[in-house]
Amino acid sequence: MISLNNVHKSYVTGSNSLHVLKGIDLEIKQGEFVSIMGSSGSGKSTLLNILGILDNYDQGSYYLNGTLVKNMSEKKAAQLRNELVGFVFQSFNLISFKNAMENVALPLYYQGVPRKKRNKIALEYLDKMGLLEWAEHLPNEMSGGQKQRVAIARSLISKPKIIFADEPTGALDTSTSYEVMEILKEINNEGITVILVTHEHDIAAMTHKIIRLNDGVIAEIIKNGDLKHWKHQYAKELETA
Amino acid sequence: MFDIDKWQEILATIKKNKMRTFLTGFSVAWGIFMLMILLGSGNGLSNGVSQNFMRDAVNAMWLWSGETSIPYQGMKEGRRIQLTNDDYDIIKDLPGIEYTSGRYYISGNTFSYGSEYGNYTAITCHPELKEVESIDIIDGRFINQIDINKARKSVVLGEDIYDALFKEKDAIGEYIRVNNIPFKVVGICKEGGGTRNRNAYIPVSTGQKVFNGSNRLNNFALTINANTLEESQAIEAQVRETLARKHKFDSSDRSALGSYNKLEDVIQTMKIFQAINIFIWIIGIGTLIAGVVGVSNIMLIIVKERTKEIGIRKAIGASPASVIGLILLESVLITTIAGYIGLVLGAGLMEGINFIVEQQYAASAATNGGNGETLFRNPTVDLNVAISATMLLVFAGTLAGYIPAKRAAKIKPIEALRDE
């Protein structure tokens, strides 16, 4: 599904060059539930953006669903994002002047689905998220958790193969965070690959595979079976700190 | 291009961003509105003044004789110059002269018909005076060549005289008395440009015969064939030269022979109007540039403001072309409608002013015996100019939106998303 081979990325600002990703090799299969962790500046968000074709990379190769993603035209990238990928962001990124239903329906607009039909589908997805009665509300009339559920509904409406979530719980309190994670888990149970970036250990622990980034390289990959041990170690780290 | 769903998306965006829509639209509507007012006022002023000119033919010239003021060939100043029918025959055939009419002054002009009477001016003339002074015939005919040849006692009455003497009765063929001499009414007329119509016209030959004029004439009214100031001055000089040789006076002696060349005035006034027109256009273009800058500015701000929205749209699958199309179609729609509103409001205001001006003109004409005075008439704008100006603003708005929209559509979505 996703295959990265020696991917490098630097940000150039003026004469300074910041080498963010220093050779990432990564394989993610269909249906996995993966979290990317790391301290700030470790390159975790950059990696996610590259995976979601929101950003480009300098070196190496990235295959998404068998297609090489490199120097792709914006038009092609947009099409690929629309068909294959759904995004959930920390700051929700809903369009402020559109109500919940219109926000959810927007990806279908770019697929050419007629207005009535896409609004009907959007209502179904909002219903799944328990937000049917909020369909006519604008984003600023909703709570953070509600907004994130609208964003998740929007990411799902185009029936993507992968959901990318950048700190999906970053702006939410603990109980709402767990609700959102429950939803992501259900999505994963339906066979959709979910990849999220987080710096919260408890959130990462709910996924099946944790990729720890450190200073632009993958420090370790923790699989499902090792999670218990990892949790134990994490608790000890907290005690010593 | 025509995709109902796309337009629905644009209309929904417009409906939910009223302030932004209003600002864009306002700068276009205001620009067009001001342009309409400016150009309309310029046209109104120009129309009003040229209408005042139209009372006589613009290429008219008048000559009249007096006493010499410069000694000439041994003759003292203060000598009377008397024009005659011979002069008429000479002037008539000079090159560059179009129509010529001579006049012999007759004094004491009491007009009477039955028990009605009044004092008016009887002007003796040739048939050509009709062209020189732009006289309109309301009924009957003007003085003709047979009247002149046979020295018939025919008279053409000004409208005011007819109204006073006949009170709507039929006048053609009736006899009125001028200084107690019967004249047959052959026509009723109005002077060009709506001045007072208190003049009557009788054949010059009749005037000379009946009122002891012999072959004497007092002045000439003529029109000349000239397009430029130089041409008209050359013809005037030639006429003066010819008469000066015949009557033996210095051709530069304006007291011996007075002359007034209307074309000179008209050309000078038209030059002033050309200057005013150029000035108005400079201000108009300035207004348009201000409008263009206003629209461009707002489009730049709109694109900047929408950068994050563009990022979101791109993240969920909008192609760059669809993003540009969304922004530009919105701008074209708003500027076109706003331009049209400005056009309608501007034209409406000008029509309103026109209505008031015409009423005032009619009112002043009524109190002043049909002699309406106005410097401002028909302040309307060429529709083509107005529409071109609107299209220019629409185009400028589109161009001003296109450049930043293209840039915004081209950058990586993640950069657009980071924009706050």
XYZ file of C-alpha atoms in Angstrom:
661
model
C 0.000 0.000 0.000
C 2.644 2.466 1.116
C 6.311 2.007 0.360
C 8.999 4.538 1.209
C 12.587 4.071 0.167
C 15.314 6.352 1.541
C 13.143 9.502 1.549
C 14.885 12.794 2.346
C 13.325 16.188 2.868
C 14.864 19.555 3.716
C 13.284 22.924 4.202
C 15.244 25.796 2.743
C 14.617 29.208 4.242
C 16.965 31.791 2.836
C 20.516 30.511 3.257
C 19.557 28.049 5.994
C 18.718 24.492 5.112
C 16.929 22.332 7.637
C 17.310 18.619 6.982
C 14.084 17.208 8.417
C 13.869 13.667 7.059
C 17.172 11.842 6.711
C 16.398 8.666 4.850
C 13.094 7.031 5.766
C 12.405 3.423 4.746
C 8.877 2.314 5.533
C 6.289 -0.271 4.463
C 2.664 0.008 5.499
C 0.167 -2.595 4.365
C -3.523 -2.321 3.609
C -5.642 -2.290 6.787
C -2.935 -1.335 9.244
C -3.523 1.055 12.133
C -0.304 2.971 12.564
C 0.792 5.866 14.710
C 3.849 8.002 14.128
C 5.431 9.381 17.283
C 8.357 11.551 18.101
C 9.331 14.771 19.776
C 8.689 18.123 18.127
C 10.977 18.620 15.190
C 11.511 14.907 14.694
C 9.780 15.171 11.317
C 6.613 13.244 12.096
C 4.204 15.783 10.590
C 6.467 16.240 7.566
C 6.424 12.487 7.013
C 2.634 12.413 7.207
C 2.310 15.312 4.782
C 4.556 13.543 2.302
C 2.540 10.336 2.701
C -0.648 12.321 2.046
C 0.858 14.075 -1.018
C 0.323 17.414 0.684
C 4.059 18.041 0.446
C 6.876 16.843 -1.799
C 10.181 15.221 -0.914
C 13.707 15.721 -2.236
C 15.244 12.276 -2.553
C 14.267 8.631 -2.579
C 10.995 7.152 -3.768
C 7.450 6.841 -2.500
C 4.917 4.410 -3.947
C 1.294 4.897 -2.982
C -0.978 2.025 -4.030
C 1.578 1.085 -6.682
C 1.931 4.610 -8.143
C 5.241 6.442 -7.857
C 4.536 9.792 -6.200
C 7.289 12.084 -7.367
C 7.207 15.422 -9.180
C 3.536 14.797 -9.681
C 1.445 17.571 -11.245
C -0.900 19.271 -8.812
C -3.830 18.118 -10.893
C -2.793 14.459 -10.692
C -1.991 14.779 -6.989
C -5.388 16.335 -6.320
C -7.090 13.492 -8.149
C -5.106 10.892 -6.207
C -5.893 12.589 -2.881
C -9.542 12.740 -3.779
C -9.807 9.055 -4.712
C -7.434 7.382 -2.293
C -6.940 9.510 0.783
C -8.864 11.185 3.585
C -7.419 13.757 5.971
C -8.148 14.598 9.581
C -6.298 17.592 11.019
C -5.569 18.822 14.506
C -7.242 22.170 13.724
C -10.127 20.396 11.911
C -9.766 22.578 8.777
C -13.457 22.879 8.112
C -14.574 25.670 5.765
C -16.023 28.219 8.147
C -18.820 29.548 5.933
C -20.184 26.111 5.045
C -22.417 24.133 7.380
C -21.559 20.636 8.589
C -23.412 18.890 5.763
C -21.806 21.043 3.058
C -18.364 20.514 4.576
C -18.831 16.760 4.598
C -20.179 16.765 1.038
C -17.330 18.826 -0.436
C -15.060 15.918 -1.547
C -17.976 14.542 -3.562
C -18.323 17.943 -5.299
C -14.834 17.410 -6.667
C -15.853 13.936 -7.823
C -18.728 15.450 -9.770
C -21.550 14.014 -7.659
C -24.758 16.087 -8.064
C -25.666 18.385 -5.198
C -28.781 16.596 -3.940
C -27.141 13.209 -4.027
C -23.965 14.295 -2.242
C -25.918 16.117 0.470
C -27.940 12.929 1.063
C -24.762 10.875 1.400
C -23.265 13.546 3.686
C -26.290 13.248 5.984
C -25.783 9.467 6.169
C -22.184 9.943 7.267
C -23.136 12.628 9.795
C -25.740 10.205 11.144
C -23.023 7.597 11.607
C -21.068 10.155 13.639
C -24.203 10.947 15.674
C -24.357 14.494 14.333
C -27.499 14.377 12.200
C -29.200 17.192 14.097
C -26.084 19.361 13.673
C -26.123 19.111 9.878
C -27.260 22.710 9.336
C -24.858 24.217 11.878
C -21.724 26.159 11.012
C -18.396 24.902 12.408
C -18.092 27.741 14.921
C -21.376 26.660 16.519
C -19.947 23.239 17.380
C -17.596 21.866 20.037
C -14.113 20.606 19.205
C -15.172 16.970 19.371
C -18.120 17.619 17.100
C -15.943 19.486 14.630
C -13.455 16.623 14.559
C -16.270 14.145 13.938
C -17.474 16.323 11.038
C -13.911 16.316 9.701
C -13.769 12.528 10.022
C -17.082 12.197 8.201
C -15.655 14.412 5.461
C -12.535 12.250 5.198
C -14.645 9.116 4.898
C -17.236 10.275 2.379
C -15.035 9.666 -0.651
C -14.531 6.029 0.509
C -10.736 6.357 0.779
C -8.281 3.508 1.260
C -6.182 5.465 3.741
C -6.994 8.015 6.436
C -4.215 10.363 7.468
C -4.725 12.052 10.812
C -2.333 14.747 12.008
C -2.697 15.036 15.798
C -6.436 14.312 15.529
C -6.822 14.568 19.300
C -4.384 17.399 19.820
C -7.067 20.024 20.392
C -9.459 17.819 22.351
C -9.834 16.823 25.998
C -9.191 13.273 27.138
C -12.701 11.843 26.972
C -13.394 13.392 23.572
C -9.989 12.158 22.435
C -10.939 8.601 23.349
C -14.265 8.957 21.514
C -12.411 10.084 18.387
C -9.966 7.196 18.739
C -12.937 4.793 19.042
C -14.241 6.116 15.735
C -10.835 5.741 14.067
C -10.640 2.186 15.417
C -14.031 1.350 13.883
C -12.913 2.828 10.583
C -9.837 0.614 10.725
C -12.023 -2.400 11.493
C -13.785 -1.778 8.180
C -10.463 -2.356 6.431
C -9.296 1.224 5.921
C -5.645 1.949 6.648
C -5.346 4.598 9.363
C -2.108 6.472 9.915
C -1.978 9.101 12.628
C 0.602 11.390 14.099
C 0.511 11.985 17.831
C 2.796 12.825 20.692
C 0.478 11.313 23.309
C 1.548 7.827 24.359
C -1.901 6.664 25.432
C -3.292 7.593 22.007
C -0.419 5.830 20.239
C -0.957 2.793 22.422
C -4.426 2.308 20.932
C -2.912 1.695 17.483
C -1.463 -1.571 16.254
C 1.943 -0.307 15.243
C 4.004 2.612 16.488
C 6.710 4.248 14.418
C 9.027 6.318 16.569
C 10.904 9.038 14.755
C 13.965 10.628 16.225
C 15.818 13.459 14.498
C 14.597 12.562 11.003
C 15.185 8.832 11.107
C 13.053 5.920 12.306
C 14.292 5.062 15.807
C 12.103 2.011 16.329
C 8.944 0.308 15.131
C 6.846 -1.280 17.868
C 4.378 -3.940 16.736
C 1.154 -5.002 18.369
C 2.598 -7.791 20.513
C 5.269 -5.608 21.989
C 2.929 -2.892 23.033
C 2.384 -4.185 26.561
C 6.090 -4.214 27.172
C 6.411 -0.792 25.651
C 3.675 0.582 27.875
C 5.505 -0.802 30.896
C 8.733 0.817 29.777
C 6.954 4.109 29.162
C 5.538 4.045 32.686
C 9.020 3.521 34.072
C 10.348 6.406 31.975
C 7.685 8.613 33.477
C 8.661 7.553 37.015
C 12.312 8.315 36.511
C 11.601 11.666 34.912
C -17.897 26.580 -18.299
C -21.620 26.360 -17.717
C -22.021 23.861 -14.973
C -25.004 24.406 -12.666
C -23.202 22.812 -9.755
C -20.231 25.144 -10.117
C -22.519 28.184 -10.152
C -24.380 26.884 -7.135
C -21.077 26.542 -5.307
C -20.151 30.112 -6.309
C -23.561 31.529 -5.367
C -23.377 29.762 -1.994
C -19.944 31.306 -1.391
C -21.174 34.772 -2.386
C -24.237 34.477 -0.181
C -22.132 33.601 2.850
C -19.484 36.283 2.357
C -21.646 39.364 2.017
C -19.073 41.908 3.191
C -16.442 40.761 0.742
C -19.004 40.667 -2.078
C -20.202 44.138 -1.179
C -16.695 45.618 -1.138
C -15.747 44.164 -4.487
C -19.028 45.179 -6.026
C -19.004 48.636 -4.502
C -15.661 49.666 -5.946
C -16.793 48.639 -9.436
C -20.259 50.168 -9.147
C -18.833 53.383 -7.742
C -16.225 53.670 -10.494
C -18.806 53.251 -13.234
C -21.271 55.537 -11.455
C -18.702 58.345 -11.172
C -17.635 57.874 -14.770
C -21.247 58.149 -15.921
C -21.731 61.344 -13.926
C -18.496 62.879 -15.190
C -18.999 62.087 -18.848
C -22.699 62.900 -18.630
C -22.011 66.328 -17.121
C -19.406 67.057 -19.781
C -21.804 66.093 -22.529
C -24.597 68.103 -20.926
C -22.482 71.241 -20.756
C -21.287 70.776 -24.308
C -24.825 70.098 -25.596
C -26.207 73.120 -23.772
C -23.664 75.535 -25.193
C -23.798 74.197 -28.729
C -27.581 74.522 -28.631
C -27.187 78.202 -27.805
C -24.928 78.501 -30.840
C -27.421 76.856 -33.132
C -29.652 79.921 -33.101
C -27.838 81.050 -36.204
C -25.820 79.114 -38.725
C -22.398 78.510 -37.182
C -20.685 79.849 -40.298
C -22.660 83.111 -40.325
C -21.054 86.524 -40.834
C -22.520 90.019 -40.522
C -21.338 93.238 -42.167
C -22.588 96.741 -41.457
C -21.499 100.195 -42.577
C -20.688 103.318 -40.563
C -18.385 106.338 -40.741
C -14.678 106.129 -41.559
C -12.270 106.674 -38.704
C -9.005 106.592 -40.699
C -8.104 109.180 -43.418
C -7.769 107.452 -46.760
C -6.310 108.661 -50.084
C -6.524 112.279 -49.057
C -10.082 111.980 -47.735
C -10.783 112.962 -44.162
C -12.153 110.628 -41.526
C -15.828 110.865 -40.539
C -17.074 110.091 -44.037
C -20.290 108.021 -44.245
C -20.086 104.737 -46.084
C -23.341 103.730 -47.765
C -23.836 100.135 -48.952
C -26.106 99.579 -51.963
C -27.670 96.851 -54.041
C -24.510 96.873 -56.186
C -22.526 95.735 -53.157
C -25.016 92.925 -52.688
C -24.426 91.758 -56.260
C -20.648 91.888 -55.748
C -20.553 90.091 -52.382
C -22.989 87.433 -53.518
C -20.555 86.218 -56.160
C -17.339 86.380 -54.147
C -15.619 82.991 -53.717
C -16.298 81.302 -50.385
C -19.629 83.048 -49.891
C -22.571 80.691 -49.557
C -25.760 82.675 -48.835
C -26.119 86.452 -48.802
C -28.939 88.666 -47.633
C -29.013 92.456 -47.519
C -31.087 94.567 -45.154
C -32.390 98.097 -45.296
C -33.437 99.498 -41.922
C -36.983 100.824 -41.782
C -38.152 102.814 -38.796
C -41.409 102.947 -36.815
C -42.815 99.476 -37.002
C -46.418 99.436 -35.920
C -48.191 96.252 -36.935
C -51.962 96.106 -36.952
C -54.674 93.666 -37.950
C -58.278 94.678 -37.389
C -58.387 96.157 -33.909
C -55.203 94.392 -32.745
C -51.873 96.185 -32.983
C -48.376 96.153 -31.563
C -44.785 97.268 -32.088
C -42.482 94.723 -33.700
C -39.430 94.776 -35.918
C -39.799 94.438 -39.696
C -36.601 93.093 -41.198
C -36.092 93.545 -44.908
C -34.244 90.645 -46.427
C -33.396 88.353 -49.302
C -34.710 84.767 -49.293
C -31.234 83.542 -48.207
C -31.679 84.987 -44.699
C -33.642 81.852 -43.881
C -30.404 79.841 -44.084
C -28.194 82.395 -42.347
C -30.387 82.791 -39.287
C -31.759 79.211 -39.240
C -35.373 80.351 -39.551
C -38.012 77.604 -39.251
C -41.227 77.973 -41.223
C -44.268 76.922 -39.179
C -46.898 77.734 -41.783
C -46.883 79.026 -45.381
C -43.501 79.968 -46.898
C -40.574 82.346 -46.471
C -39.838 85.384 -48.701
C -38.929 84.117 -52.184
C -37.160 85.472 -55.244
C -40.442 86.481 -56.953
C -41.280 88.665 -53.932
C -37.912 90.358 -54.449
C -38.204 90.717 -58.229
C -41.747 92.097 -58.156
C -41.273 93.968 -54.872
C -44.437 92.332 -53.592
C -45.880 93.416 -50.286
C -45.458 90.025 -48.641
C -44.699 89.511 -44.985
C -43.582 86.506 -42.947
C -44.621 86.924 -39.294
C -42.731 85.721 -36.277
C -44.787 83.360 -34.140
C -45.233 85.901 -31.348
C -46.610 88.521 -33.743
C -49.038 86.012 -35.196
C -50.186 85.046 -31.705
C -50.733 88.678 -30.753
C -52.529 89.808 -33.924
C -54.448 86.733 -35.022
C -55.072 84.741 -31.829
C -55.054 81.345 -33.557
C -57.136 82.495 -36.530
C -55.898 81.555 -39.975
C -53.423 84.232 -41.075
C -52.080 83.076 -44.453
C -53.509 85.319 -47.198
C -54.785 87.932 -44.725
C -53.595 91.535 -44.949
C -51.971 93.288 -42.009
C -50.750 96.878 -41.884
C -47.109 97.751 -41.285
C -46.761 101.496 -40.702
C -50.226 101.717 -42.162
C -49.263 100.036 -45.431
C -51.038 96.766 -46.175
C -48.895 93.606 -46.460
C -50.087 90.115 -47.316
C -49.146 87.409 -44.785
C -47.420 84.553 -46.672
C -45.874 82.622 -43.790
C -45.345 82.217 -40.068
C -41.893 81.421 -38.739
C -39.749 80.743 -35.712
C -36.125 81.652 -35.288
C -33.649 78.819 -34.791
C -32.680 77.895 -31.224
C -35.903 79.141 -29.598
C -35.151 82.835 -29.266
C -37.981 85.342 -29.217
C -40.046 85.422 -32.359
C -40.933 89.103 -32.512
C -39.438 89.778 -35.937
C -41.313 89.970 -39.242
C -39.627 89.596 -42.611
C -40.448 91.560 -45.779
C -38.661 91.538 -49.155
C -35.742 93.977 -49.214
C -36.814 95.383 -52.601
C -40.292 96.162 -51.225
C -38.746 97.782 -48.164
C -36.560 100.020 -50.289
C -39.455 100.973 -52.556
C -42.145 101.564 -49.945
C -39.999 103.169 -47.249
C -37.893 105.461 -49.429
C -34.784 103.292 -49.493
C -33.885 103.692 -53.143
C -31.007 101.195 -53.632
C -29.522 101.654 -50.163
C -28.679 98.781 -47.813
C -27.530 98.952 -44.187
C -26.096 95.548 -43.557
C -25.442 92.097 -44.915
C -25.937 88.740 -43.331
C -24.068 85.903 -45.019
C -22.778 82.412 -44.548
C -19.340 81.351 -45.694
C -17.764 78.099 -46.824
C -14.990 77.598 -44.322
C -13.933 74.814 -42.025
C -11.039 76.398 -40.190
C -10.442 79.664 -38.462
C -7.832 80.615 -41.087
C -10.202 80.015 -43.991
C -12.977 82.035 -42.423
C -10.631 84.907 -41.615
C -9.300 84.873 -45.180
C -12.834 85.124 -46.590
C -13.717 87.912 -44.158
C -10.573 89.816 -45.163
C -11.382 89.366 -48.835
C -14.920 90.740 -48.404
C -13.598 93.729 -46.479
C -10.899 94.316 -49.102
C -13.451 94.269 -51.945
C -15.803 96.719 -50.246
C -12.916 98.961 -49.121
C -11.680 99.302 -52.729
C -15.152 100.104 -54.007
C -16.048 102.615 -51.276
C -12.497 103.963 -50.846
C -11.702 103.386 -47.197
C -8.956 101.601 -45.347
C -9.804 97.877 -45.202
C -8.685 97.749 -41.565
C -11.155 100.517 -40.648
C -13.679 98.692 -38.483
C -15.718 101.808 -37.987
C -16.336 102.260 -41.706
C -17.305 98.624 -42.117
C -18.131 96.582 -39.076
C -17.977 92.796 -39.332
C -18.643 89.904 -37.026
C -17.502 86.444 -37.939
C -19.369 83.832 -35.947
C -17.246 80.879 -36.975
C -14.328 82.499 -35.188
C -16.292 82.417 -31.934
C -17.621 78.955 -32.556
C -14.201 77.514 -33.286
C -12.726 79.127 -30.203
C -15.566 77.899 -28.004
C -15.324 74.428 -29.484
C -11.614 74.454 -28.668
C -12.483 75.229 -25.067
C -14.927 72.342 -25.115
C -12.355 70.028 -26.580
C -10.078 71.008 -23.713
C -12.869 70.432 -21.188
C -13.582 67.081 -22.817
C -9.952 66.041 -22.613
C -9.923 67.159 -18.988
C -13.066 65.143 -18.242
C -11.579 62.104 -19.906
C -8.387 62.463 -17.871
C -10.448 62.547 -14.679
C -12.614 59.722 -16.017
C -9.586 57.578 -16.763
C -8.272 58.492 -13.331
C -11.552 57.299 -11.821
C -11.321 54.104 -13.825
C -7.744 53.520 -12.663
C -8.866 54.090 -9.075
C -11.607 51.520 -9.675
C -9.152 49.076 -11.213
C -6.774 49.504 -8.277
C -9.683 49.090 -5.850
C -10.868 45.881 -7.479
C -7.325 44.546 -7.743
C -6.675 45.307 -4.110
C -9.812 43.563 -2.954
C -9.104 40.563 -5.164
C -5.605 40.290 -3.679
C -7.063 40.425 -0.175
C -9.766 37.917 -1.049
C -7.253 35.416 -2.384
C -5.037 35.964 0.663
C -8.035 35.526 2.947
C -9.047 32.364 1.122
C -5.590 30.769 1.057
C -6.449 28.401 3.881
C -9.767 27.520 2.274
C -7.872 26.821 -0.952
C -5.547 24.546 1.025
C -8.506 22.638 2.476
C -10.155 22.321 -0.929
C -6.912 21.049 -2.431
C -6.367 18.564 0.394
C -9.746 17.005 -0.328
C -9.156 16.826 -4.038
C -9.666 20.179 -5.772
C -7.533 20.588 -8.890
C -5.678 23.909 -9.376
C -7.916 24.724 -12.362
C -11.085 24.309 -10.301
C -9.670 26.556 -7.553
C -8.778 29.313 -10.038
C -12.134 28.920 -11.752
C -13.980 29.253 -8.454
C -12.254 32.519 -7.529
C -12.347 34.084 -10.992
C -15.944 33.206 -11.816
C -16.976 34.682 -8.497
C -15.083 37.875 -9.288
C -16.489 38.091 -12.834
C -20.024 37.535 -11.555
C -19.748 40.180 -8.838
C -18.007 42.810 -10.974
C -20.381 42.345 -13.907
C -23.494 42.678 -11.780
C -22.022 45.583 -9.801
C -20.917 47.300 -12.995
C -24.414 46.948 -14.366
C -25.866 48.414 -11.162
C -23.457 51.364 -11.366
C -24.431 51.831 -14.994
C -28.136 51.822 -14.248
C -27.790 54.158 -11.252
C -25.546 56.565 -13.162
C -27.817 56.597 -16.199
C -30.848 56.975 -13.906
C -29.347 59.951 -12.104
C -28.441 61.593 -15.414
C -31.968 61.020 -16.717
C -33.325 62.566 -13.517
C -31.100 65.616 -13.915
C -32.125 65.819 -17.553
C -35.784 65.816 -16.520
C -35.257 68.676 -14.044
C -33.144 70.677 -16.519
C -35.766 70.277 -19.249
C -38.482 71.450 -16.863
C -36.460 74.500 -15.881
C -35.760 75.161 -19.525
C -39.448 74.963 -20.337
C -40.266 77.217 -17.352
C -37.703 79.863 -18.327
C -38.854 79.650 -21.946
C -42.451 80.254 -20.849
C -41.654 83.369 -18.774
C -39.236 84.768 -21.305
C -41.357 84.631 -24.443
C -39.984 81.308 -25.710
C -36.436 82.405 -24.999
C -35.212 79.579 -22.786
C -31.703 79.903 -21.398
C -29.654 76.964 -20.243
C -26.045 75.930 -20.244
C -26.834 72.287 -19.545
C -28.876 70.002 -21.768
C -29.222 66.285 -22.462
C -26.486 65.062 -20.073
C -26.308 61.490 -21.364
C -23.390 59.131 -21.956
C -22.643 57.011 -24.974
C -23.721 53.518 -23.895
C -20.765 51.936 -25.667
C -18.344 53.969 -23.578
C -20.120 52.956 -20.377
C -20.184 49.282 -21.327
C -16.517 49.312 -22.363
C -15.610 50.900 -19.044
C -17.541 48.191 -17.180
C -15.843 45.480 -19.193
C -12.467 47.044 -18.467
C -13.172 46.886 -14.725
C -14.399 43.298 -14.983
C -11.270 42.401 -16.918
C -9.012 44.192 -14.434
C -10.711 42.410 -11.535
C -10.265 39.090 -13.282
C -6.616 39.733 -14.038
C -5.970 40.993 -10.525
C -7.609 37.854 -9.133
C -5.962 35.504 -11.602
C -2.354 36.148 -10.654
C -2.665 35.480 -6.897
C -5.254 32.743 -7.462
C -2.896 30.932 -9.790
C -0.102 31.259 -7.257
C -2.328 30.052 -4.444
C -3.523 27.128 -6.540
C 0.042 26.165 -7.405
C 1.627 26.063 -3.946
C 1.693 22.832 -1.984
C -1.564 22.370 -0.077
C 0.311 22.035 3.185
C 1.687 25.585 2.812
C -1.788 26.910 2.089
C -3.127 25.035 5.120
C -0.496 26.591 7.362
C -1.685 30.071 6.358
C -3.665 31.747 9.106
